[in-house]
Coordinates of C-alpha atoms in Angstrom, one line a residue:
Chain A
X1 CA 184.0 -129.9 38.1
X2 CA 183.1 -126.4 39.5
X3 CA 179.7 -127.3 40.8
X4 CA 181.1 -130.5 42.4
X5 CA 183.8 -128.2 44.4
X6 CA 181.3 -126.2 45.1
X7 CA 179.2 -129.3 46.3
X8 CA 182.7 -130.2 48.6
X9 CA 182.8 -126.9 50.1
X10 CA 179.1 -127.0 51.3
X11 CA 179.5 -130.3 53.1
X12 CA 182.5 -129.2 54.8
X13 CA 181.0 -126.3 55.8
X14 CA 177.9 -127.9 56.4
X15 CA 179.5 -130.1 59.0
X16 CA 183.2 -129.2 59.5
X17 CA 183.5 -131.3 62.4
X18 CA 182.4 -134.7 60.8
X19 CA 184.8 -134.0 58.1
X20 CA 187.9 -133.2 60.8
X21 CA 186.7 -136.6 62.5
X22 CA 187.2 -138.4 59.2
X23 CA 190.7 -136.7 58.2
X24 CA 191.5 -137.6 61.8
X25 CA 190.7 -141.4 61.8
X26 CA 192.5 -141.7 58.6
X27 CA 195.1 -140.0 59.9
X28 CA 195.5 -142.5 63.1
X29 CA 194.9 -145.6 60.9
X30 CA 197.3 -145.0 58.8
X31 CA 199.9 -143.8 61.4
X32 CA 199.0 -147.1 63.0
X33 CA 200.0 -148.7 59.6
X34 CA 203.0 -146.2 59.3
X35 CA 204.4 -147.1 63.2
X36 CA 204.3 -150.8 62.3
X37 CA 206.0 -149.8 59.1
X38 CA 208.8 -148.0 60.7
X39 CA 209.0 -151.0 63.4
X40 CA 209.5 -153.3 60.4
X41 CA 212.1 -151.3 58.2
X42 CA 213.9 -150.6 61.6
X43 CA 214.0 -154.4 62.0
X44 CA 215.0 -155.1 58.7
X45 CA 217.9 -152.5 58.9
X46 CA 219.2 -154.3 61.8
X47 CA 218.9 -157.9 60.7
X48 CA 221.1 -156.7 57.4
X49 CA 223.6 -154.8 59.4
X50 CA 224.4 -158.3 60.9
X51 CA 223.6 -160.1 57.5
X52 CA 226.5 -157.8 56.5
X53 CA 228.9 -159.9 59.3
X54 CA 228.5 -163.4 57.3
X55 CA 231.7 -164.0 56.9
X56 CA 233.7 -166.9 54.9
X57 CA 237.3 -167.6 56.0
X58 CA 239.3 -169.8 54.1
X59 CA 242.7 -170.7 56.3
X60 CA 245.5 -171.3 54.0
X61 CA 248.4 -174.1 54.4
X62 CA 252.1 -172.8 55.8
X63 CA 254.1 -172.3 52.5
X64 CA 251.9 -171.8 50.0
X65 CA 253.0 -169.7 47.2
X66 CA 251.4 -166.3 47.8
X67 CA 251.3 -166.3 43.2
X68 CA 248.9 -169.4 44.3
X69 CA 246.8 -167.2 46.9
X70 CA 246.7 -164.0 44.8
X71 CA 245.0 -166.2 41.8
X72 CA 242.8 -167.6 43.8
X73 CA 241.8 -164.5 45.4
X74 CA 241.4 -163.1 42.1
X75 CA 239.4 -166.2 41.2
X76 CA 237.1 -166.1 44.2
X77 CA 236.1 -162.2 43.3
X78 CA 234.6 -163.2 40.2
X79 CA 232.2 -165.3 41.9
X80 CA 228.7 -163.7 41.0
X81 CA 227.9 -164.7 44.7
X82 CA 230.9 -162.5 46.3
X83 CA 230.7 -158.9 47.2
X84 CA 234.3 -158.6 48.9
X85 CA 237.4 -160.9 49.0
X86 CA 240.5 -159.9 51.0
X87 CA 243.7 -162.1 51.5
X88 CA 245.2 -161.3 55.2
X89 CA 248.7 -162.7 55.5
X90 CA 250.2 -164.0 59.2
X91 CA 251.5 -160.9 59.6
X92 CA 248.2 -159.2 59.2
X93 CA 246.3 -161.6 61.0
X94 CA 248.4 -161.6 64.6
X95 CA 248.5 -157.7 64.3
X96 CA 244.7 -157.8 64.5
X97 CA 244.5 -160.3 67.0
X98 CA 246.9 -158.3 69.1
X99 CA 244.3 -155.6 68.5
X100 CA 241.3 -156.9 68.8
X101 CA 242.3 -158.9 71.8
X102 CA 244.0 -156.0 73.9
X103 CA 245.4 -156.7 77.1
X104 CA 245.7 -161.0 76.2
X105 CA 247.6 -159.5 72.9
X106 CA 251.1 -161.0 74.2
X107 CA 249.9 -164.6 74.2
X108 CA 250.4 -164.4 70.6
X109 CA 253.8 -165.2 68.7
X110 CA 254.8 -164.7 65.5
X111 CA 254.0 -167.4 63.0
X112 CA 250.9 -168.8 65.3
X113 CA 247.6 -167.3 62.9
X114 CA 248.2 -168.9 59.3
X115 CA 247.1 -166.6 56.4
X116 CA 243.3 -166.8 55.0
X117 CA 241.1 -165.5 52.4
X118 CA 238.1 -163.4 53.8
X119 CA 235.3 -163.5 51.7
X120 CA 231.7 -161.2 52.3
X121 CA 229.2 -162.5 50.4
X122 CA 226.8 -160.4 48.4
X123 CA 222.9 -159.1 50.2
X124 CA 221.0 -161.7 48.5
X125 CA 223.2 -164.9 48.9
X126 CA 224.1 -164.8 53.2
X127 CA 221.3 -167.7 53.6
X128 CA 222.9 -171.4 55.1
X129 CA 223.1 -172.7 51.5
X130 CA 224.5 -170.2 49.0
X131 CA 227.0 -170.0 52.1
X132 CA 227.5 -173.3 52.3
X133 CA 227.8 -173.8 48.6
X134 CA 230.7 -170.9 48.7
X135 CA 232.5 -172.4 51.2
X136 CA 232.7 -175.6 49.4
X137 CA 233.7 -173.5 46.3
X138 CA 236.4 -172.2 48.2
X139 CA 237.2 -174.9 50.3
X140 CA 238.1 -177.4 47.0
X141 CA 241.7 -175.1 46.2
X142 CA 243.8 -177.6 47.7
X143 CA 246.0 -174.8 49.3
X144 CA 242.9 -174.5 51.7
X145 CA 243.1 -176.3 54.9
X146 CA 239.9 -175.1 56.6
X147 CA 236.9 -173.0 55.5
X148 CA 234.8 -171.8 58.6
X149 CA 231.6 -169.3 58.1
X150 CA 229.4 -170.3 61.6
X151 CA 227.3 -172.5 59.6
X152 CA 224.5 -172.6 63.1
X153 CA 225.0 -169.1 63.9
X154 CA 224.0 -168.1 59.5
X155 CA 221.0 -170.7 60.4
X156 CA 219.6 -169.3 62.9
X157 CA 220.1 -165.7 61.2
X158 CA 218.5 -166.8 58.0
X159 CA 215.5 -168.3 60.2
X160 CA 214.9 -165.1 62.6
X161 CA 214.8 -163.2 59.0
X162 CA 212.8 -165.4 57.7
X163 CA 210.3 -165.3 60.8
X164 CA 210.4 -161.8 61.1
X165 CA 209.4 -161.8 57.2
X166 CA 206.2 -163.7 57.6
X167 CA 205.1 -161.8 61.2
X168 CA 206.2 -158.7 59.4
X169 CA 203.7 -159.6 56.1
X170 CA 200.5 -161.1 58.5
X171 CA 201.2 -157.9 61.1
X172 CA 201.3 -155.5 58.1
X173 CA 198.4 -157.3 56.1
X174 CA 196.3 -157.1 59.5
X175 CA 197.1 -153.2 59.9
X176 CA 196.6 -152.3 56.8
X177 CA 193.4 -154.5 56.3
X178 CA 192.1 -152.4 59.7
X179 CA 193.2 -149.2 58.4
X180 CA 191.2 -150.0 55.3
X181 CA 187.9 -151.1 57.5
X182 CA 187.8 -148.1 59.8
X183 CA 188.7 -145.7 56.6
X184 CA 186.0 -147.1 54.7
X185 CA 183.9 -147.1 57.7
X186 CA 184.0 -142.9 58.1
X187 CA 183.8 -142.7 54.9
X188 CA 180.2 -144.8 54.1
X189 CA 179.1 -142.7 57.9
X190 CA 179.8 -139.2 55.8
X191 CA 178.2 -140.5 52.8
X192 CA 175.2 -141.8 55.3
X193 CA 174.8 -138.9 56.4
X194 CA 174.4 -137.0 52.9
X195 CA 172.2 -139.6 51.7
X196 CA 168.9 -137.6 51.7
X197 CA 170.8 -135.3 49.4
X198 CA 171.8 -138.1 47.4
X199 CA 168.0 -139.2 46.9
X200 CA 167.3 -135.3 45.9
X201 CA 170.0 -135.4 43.7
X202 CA 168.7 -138.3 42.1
X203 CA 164.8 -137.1 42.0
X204 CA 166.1 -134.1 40.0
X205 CA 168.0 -135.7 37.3
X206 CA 170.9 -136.8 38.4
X207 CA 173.0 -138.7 36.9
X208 CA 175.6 -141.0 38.6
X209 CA 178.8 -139.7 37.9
X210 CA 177.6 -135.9 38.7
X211 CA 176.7 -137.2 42.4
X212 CA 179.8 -139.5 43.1
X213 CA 182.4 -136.8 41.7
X214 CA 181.9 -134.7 44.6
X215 CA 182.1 -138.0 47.1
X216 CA 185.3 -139.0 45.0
X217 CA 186.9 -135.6 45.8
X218 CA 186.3 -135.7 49.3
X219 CA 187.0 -139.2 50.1
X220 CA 190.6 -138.4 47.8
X221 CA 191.4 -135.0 49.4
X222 CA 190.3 -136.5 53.0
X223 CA 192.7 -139.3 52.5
X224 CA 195.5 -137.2 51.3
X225 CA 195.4 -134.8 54.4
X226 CA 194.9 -137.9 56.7
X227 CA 197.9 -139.5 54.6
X228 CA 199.9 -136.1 54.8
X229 CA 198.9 -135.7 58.9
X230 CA 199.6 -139.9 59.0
X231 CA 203.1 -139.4 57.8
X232 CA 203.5 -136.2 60.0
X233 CA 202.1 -138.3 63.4
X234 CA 205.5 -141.1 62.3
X235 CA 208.1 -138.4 61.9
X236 CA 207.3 -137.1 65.2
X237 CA 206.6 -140.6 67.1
X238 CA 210.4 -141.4 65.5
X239 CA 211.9 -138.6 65.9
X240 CA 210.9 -138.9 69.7
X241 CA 212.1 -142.3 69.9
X242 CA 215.5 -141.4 68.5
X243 CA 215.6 -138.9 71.6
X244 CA 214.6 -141.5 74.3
X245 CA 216.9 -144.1 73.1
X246 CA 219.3 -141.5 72.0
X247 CA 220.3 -143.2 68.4
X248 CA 219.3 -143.2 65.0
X249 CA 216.5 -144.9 63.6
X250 CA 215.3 -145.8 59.7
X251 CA 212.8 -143.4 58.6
X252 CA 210.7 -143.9 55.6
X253 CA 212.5 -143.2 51.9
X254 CA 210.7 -139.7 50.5
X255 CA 209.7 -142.1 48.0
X256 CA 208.0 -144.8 50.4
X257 CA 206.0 -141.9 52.1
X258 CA 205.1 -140.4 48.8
X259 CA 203.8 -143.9 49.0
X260 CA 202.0 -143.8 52.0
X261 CA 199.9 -140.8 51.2
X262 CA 199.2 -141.7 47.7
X263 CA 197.8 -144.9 49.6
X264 CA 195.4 -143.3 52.0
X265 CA 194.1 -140.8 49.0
X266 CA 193.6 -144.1 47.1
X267 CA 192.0 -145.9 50.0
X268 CA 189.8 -142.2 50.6
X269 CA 189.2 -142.7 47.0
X270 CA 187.8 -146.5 46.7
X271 CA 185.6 -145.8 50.0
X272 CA 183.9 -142.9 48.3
X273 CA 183.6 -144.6 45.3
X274 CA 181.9 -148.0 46.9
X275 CA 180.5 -146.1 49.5
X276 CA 178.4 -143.9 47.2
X277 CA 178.3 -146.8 44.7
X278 CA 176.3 -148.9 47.5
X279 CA 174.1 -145.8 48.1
X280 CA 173.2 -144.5 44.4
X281 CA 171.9 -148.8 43.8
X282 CA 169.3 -147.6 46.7
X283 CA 168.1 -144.9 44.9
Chain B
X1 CA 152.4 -140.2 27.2
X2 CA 152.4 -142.4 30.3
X3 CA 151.2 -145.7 29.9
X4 CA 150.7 -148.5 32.4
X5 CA 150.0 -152.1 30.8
X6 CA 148.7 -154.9 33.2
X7 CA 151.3 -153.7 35.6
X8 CA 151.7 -155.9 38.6
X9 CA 154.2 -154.8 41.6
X10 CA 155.8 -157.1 44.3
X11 CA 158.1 -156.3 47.2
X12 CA 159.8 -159.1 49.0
X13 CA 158.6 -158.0 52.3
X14 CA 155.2 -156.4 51.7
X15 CA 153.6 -158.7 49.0
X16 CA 151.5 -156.8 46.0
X17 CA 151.4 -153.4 46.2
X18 CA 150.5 -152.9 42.4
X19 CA 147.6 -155.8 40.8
X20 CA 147.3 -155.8 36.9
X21 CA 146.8 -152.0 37.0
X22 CA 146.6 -150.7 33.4
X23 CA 146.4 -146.7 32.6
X24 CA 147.1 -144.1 30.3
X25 CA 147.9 -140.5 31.3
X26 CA 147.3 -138.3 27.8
X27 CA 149.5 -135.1 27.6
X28 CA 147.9 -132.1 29.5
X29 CA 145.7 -134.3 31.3
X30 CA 145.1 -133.4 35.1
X31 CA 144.2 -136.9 37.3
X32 CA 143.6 -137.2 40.3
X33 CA 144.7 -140.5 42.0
X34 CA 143.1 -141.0 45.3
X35 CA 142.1 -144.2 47.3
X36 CA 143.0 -145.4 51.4
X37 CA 146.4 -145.9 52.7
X38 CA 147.7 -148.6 51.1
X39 CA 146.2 -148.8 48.5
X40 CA 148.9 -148.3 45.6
X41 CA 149.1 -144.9 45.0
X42 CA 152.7 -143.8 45.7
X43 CA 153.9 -147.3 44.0
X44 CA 152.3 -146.3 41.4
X45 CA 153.8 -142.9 40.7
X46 CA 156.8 -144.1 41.9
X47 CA 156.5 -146.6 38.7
X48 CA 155.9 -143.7 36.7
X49 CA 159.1 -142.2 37.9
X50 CA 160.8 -145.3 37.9
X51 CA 162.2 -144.9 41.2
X52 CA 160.8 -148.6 41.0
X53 CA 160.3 -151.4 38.3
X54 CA 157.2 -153.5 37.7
X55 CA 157.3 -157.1 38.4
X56 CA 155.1 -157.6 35.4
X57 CA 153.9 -155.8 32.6
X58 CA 155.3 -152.3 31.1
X59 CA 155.3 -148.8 32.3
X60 CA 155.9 -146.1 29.2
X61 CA 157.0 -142.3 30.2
X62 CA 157.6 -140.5 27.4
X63 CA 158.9 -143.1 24.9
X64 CA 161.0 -144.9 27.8
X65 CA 160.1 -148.2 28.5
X66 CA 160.6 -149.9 32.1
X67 CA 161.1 -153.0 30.1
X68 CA 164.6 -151.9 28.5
X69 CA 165.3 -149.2 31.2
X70 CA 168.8 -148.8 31.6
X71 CA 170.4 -146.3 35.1
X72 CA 170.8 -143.7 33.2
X73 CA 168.0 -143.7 31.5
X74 CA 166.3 -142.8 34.4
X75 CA 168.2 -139.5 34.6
X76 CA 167.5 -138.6 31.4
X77 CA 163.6 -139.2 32.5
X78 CA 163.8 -137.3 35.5
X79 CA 165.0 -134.0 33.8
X80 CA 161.6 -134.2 31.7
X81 CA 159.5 -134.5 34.5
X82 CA 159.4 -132.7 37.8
X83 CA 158.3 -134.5 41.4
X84 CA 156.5 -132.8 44.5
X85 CA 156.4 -135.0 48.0
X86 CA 154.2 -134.2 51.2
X87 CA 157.6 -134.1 52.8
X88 CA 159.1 -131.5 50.5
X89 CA 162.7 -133.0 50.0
X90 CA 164.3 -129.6 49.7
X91 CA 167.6 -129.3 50.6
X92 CA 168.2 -127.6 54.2
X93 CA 171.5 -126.0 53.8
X94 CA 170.7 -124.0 50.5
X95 CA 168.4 -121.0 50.2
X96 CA 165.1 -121.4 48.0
X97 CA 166.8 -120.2 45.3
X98 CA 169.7 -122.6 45.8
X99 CA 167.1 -125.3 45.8
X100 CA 165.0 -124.7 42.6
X101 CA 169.0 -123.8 40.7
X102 CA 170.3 -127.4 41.9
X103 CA 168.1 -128.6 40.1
X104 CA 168.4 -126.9 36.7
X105 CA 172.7 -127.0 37.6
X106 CA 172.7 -130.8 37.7
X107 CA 171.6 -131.4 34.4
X108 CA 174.7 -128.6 32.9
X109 CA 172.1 -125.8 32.1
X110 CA 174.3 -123.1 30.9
X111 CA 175.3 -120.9 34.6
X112 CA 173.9 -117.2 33.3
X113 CA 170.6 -118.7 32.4
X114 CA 170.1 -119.7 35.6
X115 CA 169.8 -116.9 38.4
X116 CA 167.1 -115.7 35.7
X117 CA 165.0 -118.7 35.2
X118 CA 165.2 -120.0 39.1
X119 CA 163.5 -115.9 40.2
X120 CA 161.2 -116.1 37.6
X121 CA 159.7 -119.4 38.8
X122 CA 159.7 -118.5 42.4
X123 CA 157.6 -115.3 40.9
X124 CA 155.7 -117.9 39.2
X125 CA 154.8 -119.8 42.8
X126 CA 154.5 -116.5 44.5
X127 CA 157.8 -116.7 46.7
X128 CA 160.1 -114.1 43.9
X129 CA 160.7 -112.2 48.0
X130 CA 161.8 -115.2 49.5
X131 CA 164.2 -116.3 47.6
X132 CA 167.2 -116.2 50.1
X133 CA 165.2 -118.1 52.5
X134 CA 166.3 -121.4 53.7
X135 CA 163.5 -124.0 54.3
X136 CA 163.5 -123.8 57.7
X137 CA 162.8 -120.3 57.7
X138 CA 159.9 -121.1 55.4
X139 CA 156.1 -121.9 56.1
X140 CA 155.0 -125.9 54.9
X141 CA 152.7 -123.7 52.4
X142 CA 156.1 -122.0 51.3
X143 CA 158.3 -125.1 51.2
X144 CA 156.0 -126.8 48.7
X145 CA 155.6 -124.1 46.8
X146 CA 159.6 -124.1 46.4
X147 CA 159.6 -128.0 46.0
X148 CA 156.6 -127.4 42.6
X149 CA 159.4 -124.8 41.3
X150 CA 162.3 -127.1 41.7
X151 CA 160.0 -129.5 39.6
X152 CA 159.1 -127.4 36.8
X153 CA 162.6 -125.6 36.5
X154 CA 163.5 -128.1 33.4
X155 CA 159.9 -127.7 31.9
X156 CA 158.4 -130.9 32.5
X157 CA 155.6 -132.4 30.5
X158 CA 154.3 -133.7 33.8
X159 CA 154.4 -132.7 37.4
X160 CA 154.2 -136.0 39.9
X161 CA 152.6 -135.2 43.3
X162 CA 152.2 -137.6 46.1
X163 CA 150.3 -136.1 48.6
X164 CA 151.7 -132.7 47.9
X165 CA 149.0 -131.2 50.1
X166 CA 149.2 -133.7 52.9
X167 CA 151.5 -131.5 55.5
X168 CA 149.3 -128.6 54.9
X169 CA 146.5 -126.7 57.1
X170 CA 143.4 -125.5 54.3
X171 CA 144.9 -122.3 53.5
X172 CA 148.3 -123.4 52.3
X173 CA 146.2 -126.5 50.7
X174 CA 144.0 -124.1 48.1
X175 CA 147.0 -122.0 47.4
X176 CA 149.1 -125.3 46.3
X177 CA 145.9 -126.9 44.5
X178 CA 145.6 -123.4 42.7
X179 CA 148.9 -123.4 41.8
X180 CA 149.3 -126.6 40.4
X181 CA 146.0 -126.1 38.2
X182 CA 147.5 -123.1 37.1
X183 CA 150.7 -125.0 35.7
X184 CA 148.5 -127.6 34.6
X185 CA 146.4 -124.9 32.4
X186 CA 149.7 -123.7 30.9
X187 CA 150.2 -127.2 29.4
X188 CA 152.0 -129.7 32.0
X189 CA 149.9 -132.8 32.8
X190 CA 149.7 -133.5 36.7
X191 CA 149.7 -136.4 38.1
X192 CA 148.4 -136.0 41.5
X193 CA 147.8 -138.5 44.8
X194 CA 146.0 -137.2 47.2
X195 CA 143.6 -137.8 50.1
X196 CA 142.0 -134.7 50.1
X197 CA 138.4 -135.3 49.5
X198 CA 137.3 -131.8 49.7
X199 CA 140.0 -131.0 46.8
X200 CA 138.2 -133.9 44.6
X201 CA 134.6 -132.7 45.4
X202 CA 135.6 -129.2 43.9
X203 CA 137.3 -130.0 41.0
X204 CA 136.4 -131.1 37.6
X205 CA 139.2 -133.9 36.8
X206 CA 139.5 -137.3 36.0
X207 CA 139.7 -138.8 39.5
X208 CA 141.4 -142.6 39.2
X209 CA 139.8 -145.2 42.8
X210 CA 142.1 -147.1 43.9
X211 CA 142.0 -150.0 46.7
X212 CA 144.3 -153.0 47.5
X213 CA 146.6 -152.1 44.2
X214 CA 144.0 -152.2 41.9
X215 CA 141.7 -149.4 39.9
X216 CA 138.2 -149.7 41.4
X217 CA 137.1 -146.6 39.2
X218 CA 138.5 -144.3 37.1
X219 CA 136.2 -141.1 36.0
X220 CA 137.5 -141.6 32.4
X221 CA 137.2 -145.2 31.6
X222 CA 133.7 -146.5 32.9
X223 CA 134.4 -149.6 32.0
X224 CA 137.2 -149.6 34.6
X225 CA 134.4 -150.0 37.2
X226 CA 133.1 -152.9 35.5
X227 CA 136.0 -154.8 35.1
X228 CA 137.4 -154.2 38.6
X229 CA 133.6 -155.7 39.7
X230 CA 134.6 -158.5 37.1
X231 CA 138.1 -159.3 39.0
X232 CA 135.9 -159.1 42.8
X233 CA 133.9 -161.9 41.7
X234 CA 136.8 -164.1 40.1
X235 CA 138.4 -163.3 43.5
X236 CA 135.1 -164.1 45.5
X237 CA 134.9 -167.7 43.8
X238 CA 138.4 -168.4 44.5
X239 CA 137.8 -167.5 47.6
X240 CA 134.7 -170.2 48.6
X241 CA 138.0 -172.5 48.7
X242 CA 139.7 -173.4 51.9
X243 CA 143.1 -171.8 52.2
X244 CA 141.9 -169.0 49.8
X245 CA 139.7 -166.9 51.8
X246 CA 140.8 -163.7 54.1
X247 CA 142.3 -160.6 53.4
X248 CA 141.3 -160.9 49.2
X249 CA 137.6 -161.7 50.6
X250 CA 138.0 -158.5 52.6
X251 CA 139.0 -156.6 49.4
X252 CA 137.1 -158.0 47.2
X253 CA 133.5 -156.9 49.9
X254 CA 135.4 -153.5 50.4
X255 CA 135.6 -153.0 46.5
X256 CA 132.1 -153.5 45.7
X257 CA 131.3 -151.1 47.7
X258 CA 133.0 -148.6 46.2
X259 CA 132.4 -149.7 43.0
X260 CA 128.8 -149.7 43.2
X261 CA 128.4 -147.0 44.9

């Protein structure tokens, strides 16, 4: 292990600059990868915040027991399905209208809004037919005379999710499938260019695994710096976006960019390890 | 020690490089492999390090057989015997001493051992003052003189040279030659190609002809010349057929030649 960090340290310093150049292209492949990433999550992050607004309301009939309504609403909570259930009385319901509404809030009367059941559903059941399914649930209490949850306007959610999912999955496939292409590029150019010593190596006796641990290191610790600089290139490209547009974005988990860098080592890693592969079959 | 049986070698590209060559190399032996261009030689050693396999026959080195050869086998072989090229192959970045130590480090020779070993063999080729030296800074004379230390650093029991003299003006040539006889007379069996016929007028070893892949002659085995004249009649017959006549015609006119002269 000491002669092949020692055989690490010469290449380096043999030819610092083509080993900057590969650090650097990993680097900008995987920042590439790591933009579209933060694109994605951002995405994502929006398209639950308005998930988060699907919305059943039951409307309840004038004069039904509230015993009836608080059973019910006890009922409707234990649905698997259901994250939140609420009962908002007449009372409650013109008070927020007068509200929400503002200056129109004197058109409404007392007694106009009848009481309803507000139900928010939980992450993974807000597509058109768990919804739909719910509100038929609900809907069957014969207390209820009208369940409404913007059937279209959950529809079209569920379909820009669901585009954004597949783009989001071809997009990400394609980055990281170019990321993978140029990193394994630089890396089979370094090896390229060491593989005269590779021959000598050889000639002398040898074997395979003393000539590819040295590749292995450097393709690894290449693609951990590149993933570490990667990672660096994204917090600064958000943080820079977050000042332009002057709110908040998603950044990455620590554990999703403990993830990206442990990616790029691995993909420095299986380029050294094909790349040297490919070359020790010549000789 | 090293034994070729009816050895035949094919590239895709190229065609035969190697024809039914058969040849033993005893241990100590010095031979001399000579012959034009082309002729087979450096396939041949190459065989002998098994940097290539035959298409047919067998090639023994040292009880390893080219027929059950496995990758790191050839390792293993490589540490047994050492390899000089006309174009040196040293490593540019490392001193001399860094060069002829590589080679002992690679196969995990205990580290104190080796600053000792590495300056006695550069005493040994005459460069013990030139051991920080990188190549560059060296003389072609010099730089094969590190290249023969490099190969004997694991105590080979034979030292391949292709053309080990071929970079070299006549000074640095006689000083190499003498070397390697010297390391020859303390037991290690060379292997030498070479072109050089002043070297092979001068010396006293088996000298192995070859021409188109095959051994015309071979100062050893007599009876190599007779069976090679055998093969350039076989060839001459087939060749009186349409389709079969050209380049083995050629050979087989060029070959008599030198066998009968």
């Amino acid at each position: 292990m000491r002669l092949a960090l020692r055989e690490v340290l010469l290449a380096v310093r043999r030819a610092p600059l083509l080993s900057a150049l590969g650090v650097i292209t990993i680097a900008f492949s995987l920042f590439a990868f790591g933009l579209f990433g933060l694109v994605a999550i951002n995405i994502r992050d929006a398209l639950r915040q308005v998930e988060s607004r699907v919305e059943i309301r039951a409307f309840i009939a004038d004069a039904t027991p509230i015993e009836a309504i608080v059973t019910a609403v006890g009922d409707i909570g234990e649905f698997p399905e259901v994250a939140h259930v609420d009962y908002v009385s007449p009372d409650s319901a013109l008070a927020r209208a007068r509200r929400e509404l503002g200056e129109f809030a004197d058109v409404f009367e007392a007694g106009v809004l009848p009481g309803s059941i507000e139900i928010r559903l939980k992450q993974d059941f807000r597509d058109p037919r768990s919804v739909k399914m719910i509100a038929a649930r609900v809907g069957s209490y014969s207390f209820v005379d009208d369940v409404r949850y913007g059937e279209d306007w959950v529809a079209k959610l569920y379909q820009i999710r669901t585009i954004a999912t597949i783009v989001g999955v071809v997009l990400g496939l394609a980055f990281a499938i170019v990321a993978v292409i140029i990193i394994g590029t630089t890396i089979r150019m370094a090896v390229l260019a060491r593989a005269r010593e590779i021959g000598i190596m050889r000639l002398v006796g040898a074997t395979d695994a003393f000539v590819r641990l040295p590749f292995l290191i450097d393709g690894f610790v290449k693609g951990v710096l590149g993933g570490f600089l990667a990672l660096g290139l994204t917090w600064l490209a958000s943080s820079l976006i977050d000042r332009a547009l002057g709110f908040q974005t998603v950044f990455f988990s620590t554990g999703f960019a403990a993830l990206g860098v442990l990616g790029g080592a691995l993909i420095g890693l299986a380029g050294s390890a094909i790349s040297v592969g490919r070359q020790l079959r010549r000789v | 020690m090293i034994r070729l049986t009816h050895v035949t070698k094919e590239y895709a590209r190229t065609g035969r490089a190697l024809d039914d060559v058969s040849l033993h190399v005893a241990k100590g032996e010095f031979v001399f492999l000579t012959g034009p261009s082309g002729s087979g030689k450096s396939t041949l050693l190459k065989l002998i390090f098994m940097e290539e396999r035959p298409t047919l026959g067998e090639v023994r080195v040292s009880g390893i057989n080219s027929a059950t050869l496995h990758r790191g086998d050839v390792a293993q072989l490589r540490r047994k015997l050492g390899v000089v090229f006309q174009d040196f192959r040293l490593l540019d970045d490392r001193t001399a001493h860094a060069n002829v130590a590589f080679a002992l480090e690679v196969t995990g020779a205990a580290e104190p051992s080796v600053p000792a070993k590495v300056s006695r063999l550069l005493m040994q080729v005459g460069l013990a003052s030139k051991g920080l030296a990188y190549p560059q800074e060296l003389s072609g004379g010099e730089q094969q003189r590190v290249a023969i230390a490099r190969a004997l650093v694991n105590d080979p029991f034979v030292l391949i040279a292709d053309e080990p003299t071929g970079n070299l003006d006549d000074r640095a040539t006689r000083g190499v030659f003498q070397l390697l006889r010297e390391i020859n007379a303390a037991g290690t069996a060379v292997v030498m190609a070479t072109h050089n016929l002043e070297l092979l007028r001068r010396s006293e070893y088996r000298t192995i002809d070859m021409l188109h892949g095959r051994i015309v002659s071979d100062t050893a085995d007599p009876s190599a010349a007779e069976r090679a004249a055998a093969r350039i009649v076989e060839d001459d017959e087939t060749a009186r057929f349409p389709g079969d006549a050209g380049p083995k015609g050629q050979t087989s006119a060029a070959a008599r030649s030198r066998t009968t002269a």
